[in-house]
């Protein structure tokens, strides 16, 4: 993979949260109580994960988000700032608490319940105030933990300035046609395709979106259609214990590789390799690698 000397300018519009992870031997059945071996708190939110992920990979990152006027929001803000992210457009609302995700982790699988909180208060006005950043960005990253109105408005702003958009379609929701058409790249979980596209024919969906749609699954496989053939890249490991944030990590790696002018194949490879790092370390942000670490792996 090639790296230019310039730092890519990436704008991330999306969610911030704190994740409460409960580690159990198995997932509880309805009406059942199980004991957790431990409970841990991590910084999360798909938008914040991508902002941290791309910043650690050397990008110049600006983040547009909304947090609560609470202790959790202050923690999130300090963490983003410590990661070197431009937080001028991380907005604070008194109308809701900072977003929270509750995760039950057992048997290598996660059950997740998200309380969006302040993320649902990220408004068109907030995004409008970041217009100059979007105008000059090399790439804009989006996810679906904010109101769809905000997603659509952001895409329209990007379209106004011909700014490329990479969208991670999670949590799964039907993508409006204008968003589908304008996005340069879409990342989606294999299980979410019927919801996102309204169709469960994977091959047809991929062939309609050559070098644009990248399907991910929990074994760290990325599948896409090159325009002439189906492509697959897999990078898994027996120590892949932590699968929270793998999609955000892939998106971050793909984004940075693309901004440095790499081929789609190399972008997929780099994103998948970054995703593996997260799967082997606890915390969706804590496991995100630095660029130096990835360079060392590539050189090795």
Short mmCIF file of N, CA, C and O in Angstrom, two decimals, residues 12 28 34 86 99 117 150 186 200 216-217 236:
data_model
loop_
_atom_site.label_atom_id
_atom_site.label_comp_id
_atom_site.label_asym_id
_atom_site.label_seq_id
_atom_site.Cartn_x
_atom_site.Cartn_y
_atom_site.Cartn_z
N UNK A 12 -16.02 13.41 9.52
CA UNK A 12 -16.93 12.35 9.97
C UNK A 12 -18.16 13.02 10.57
O UNK A 12 -18.05 13.88 11.45
N UNK A 28 -28.55 -14.43 27.92
CA UNK A 28 -29.74 -14.85 28.66
C UNK A 28 -30.93 -15.09 27.73
O UNK A 28 -31.09 -14.42 26.70
N UNK A 34 -28.72 -13.94 34.08
CA UNK A 34 -27.40 -14.58 34.10
C UNK A 34 -26.42 -13.65 34.80
O UNK A 34 -26.63 -12.43 34.87
N UNK A 86 -10.45 17.44 15.45
CA UNK A 86 -11.07 18.77 15.50
C UNK A 86 -12.49 18.62 16.07
O UNK A 86 -13.36 18.03 15.42
N UNK A 99 -25.34 9.44 24.19
CA UNK A 99 -25.73 8.10 23.74
C UNK A 99 -25.01 7.01 24.50
O UNK A 99 -23.87 7.17 24.94
N UNK A 117 -29.98 8.70 22.54
CA UNK A 117 -29.82 9.91 23.34
C UNK A 117 -29.53 11.13 22.48
O UNK A 117 -30.24 11.43 21.52
N UNK A 150 -30.64 13.99 8.86
CA UNK A 150 -29.28 14.52 8.93
C UNK A 150 -28.38 13.84 7.91
O UNK A 150 -27.52 14.48 7.29
N UNK A 186 -20.27 2.19 -0.11
CA UNK A 186 -21.20 1.76 0.94
C UNK A 186 -20.66 0.48 1.56
O UNK A 186 -20.32 -0.47 0.84
N UNK A 200 -32.79 -9.37 -1.08
CA UNK A 200 -31.89 -10.32 -0.42
C UNK A 200 -31.04 -11.10 -1.42
O UNK A 200 -30.38 -12.06 -1.07
N UNK A 216 -19.53 -7.07 4.60
CA UNK A 216 -18.68 -7.53 5.69
C UNK A 216 -19.40 -8.60 6.51
O UNK A 216 -20.62 -8.58 6.63
N UNK A 217 -18.61 -9.53 7.08
CA UNK A 217 -19.21 -10.46 8.05
C UNK A 217 -18.27 -10.65 9.24
O UNK A 217 -17.14 -10.14 9.25
N UNK A 236 -8.57 -13.45 9.23
CA UNK A 236 -9.06 -13.77 10.57
C UNK A 236 -7.94 -14.42 11.37
O UNK A 236 -6.86 -14.67 10.86
#
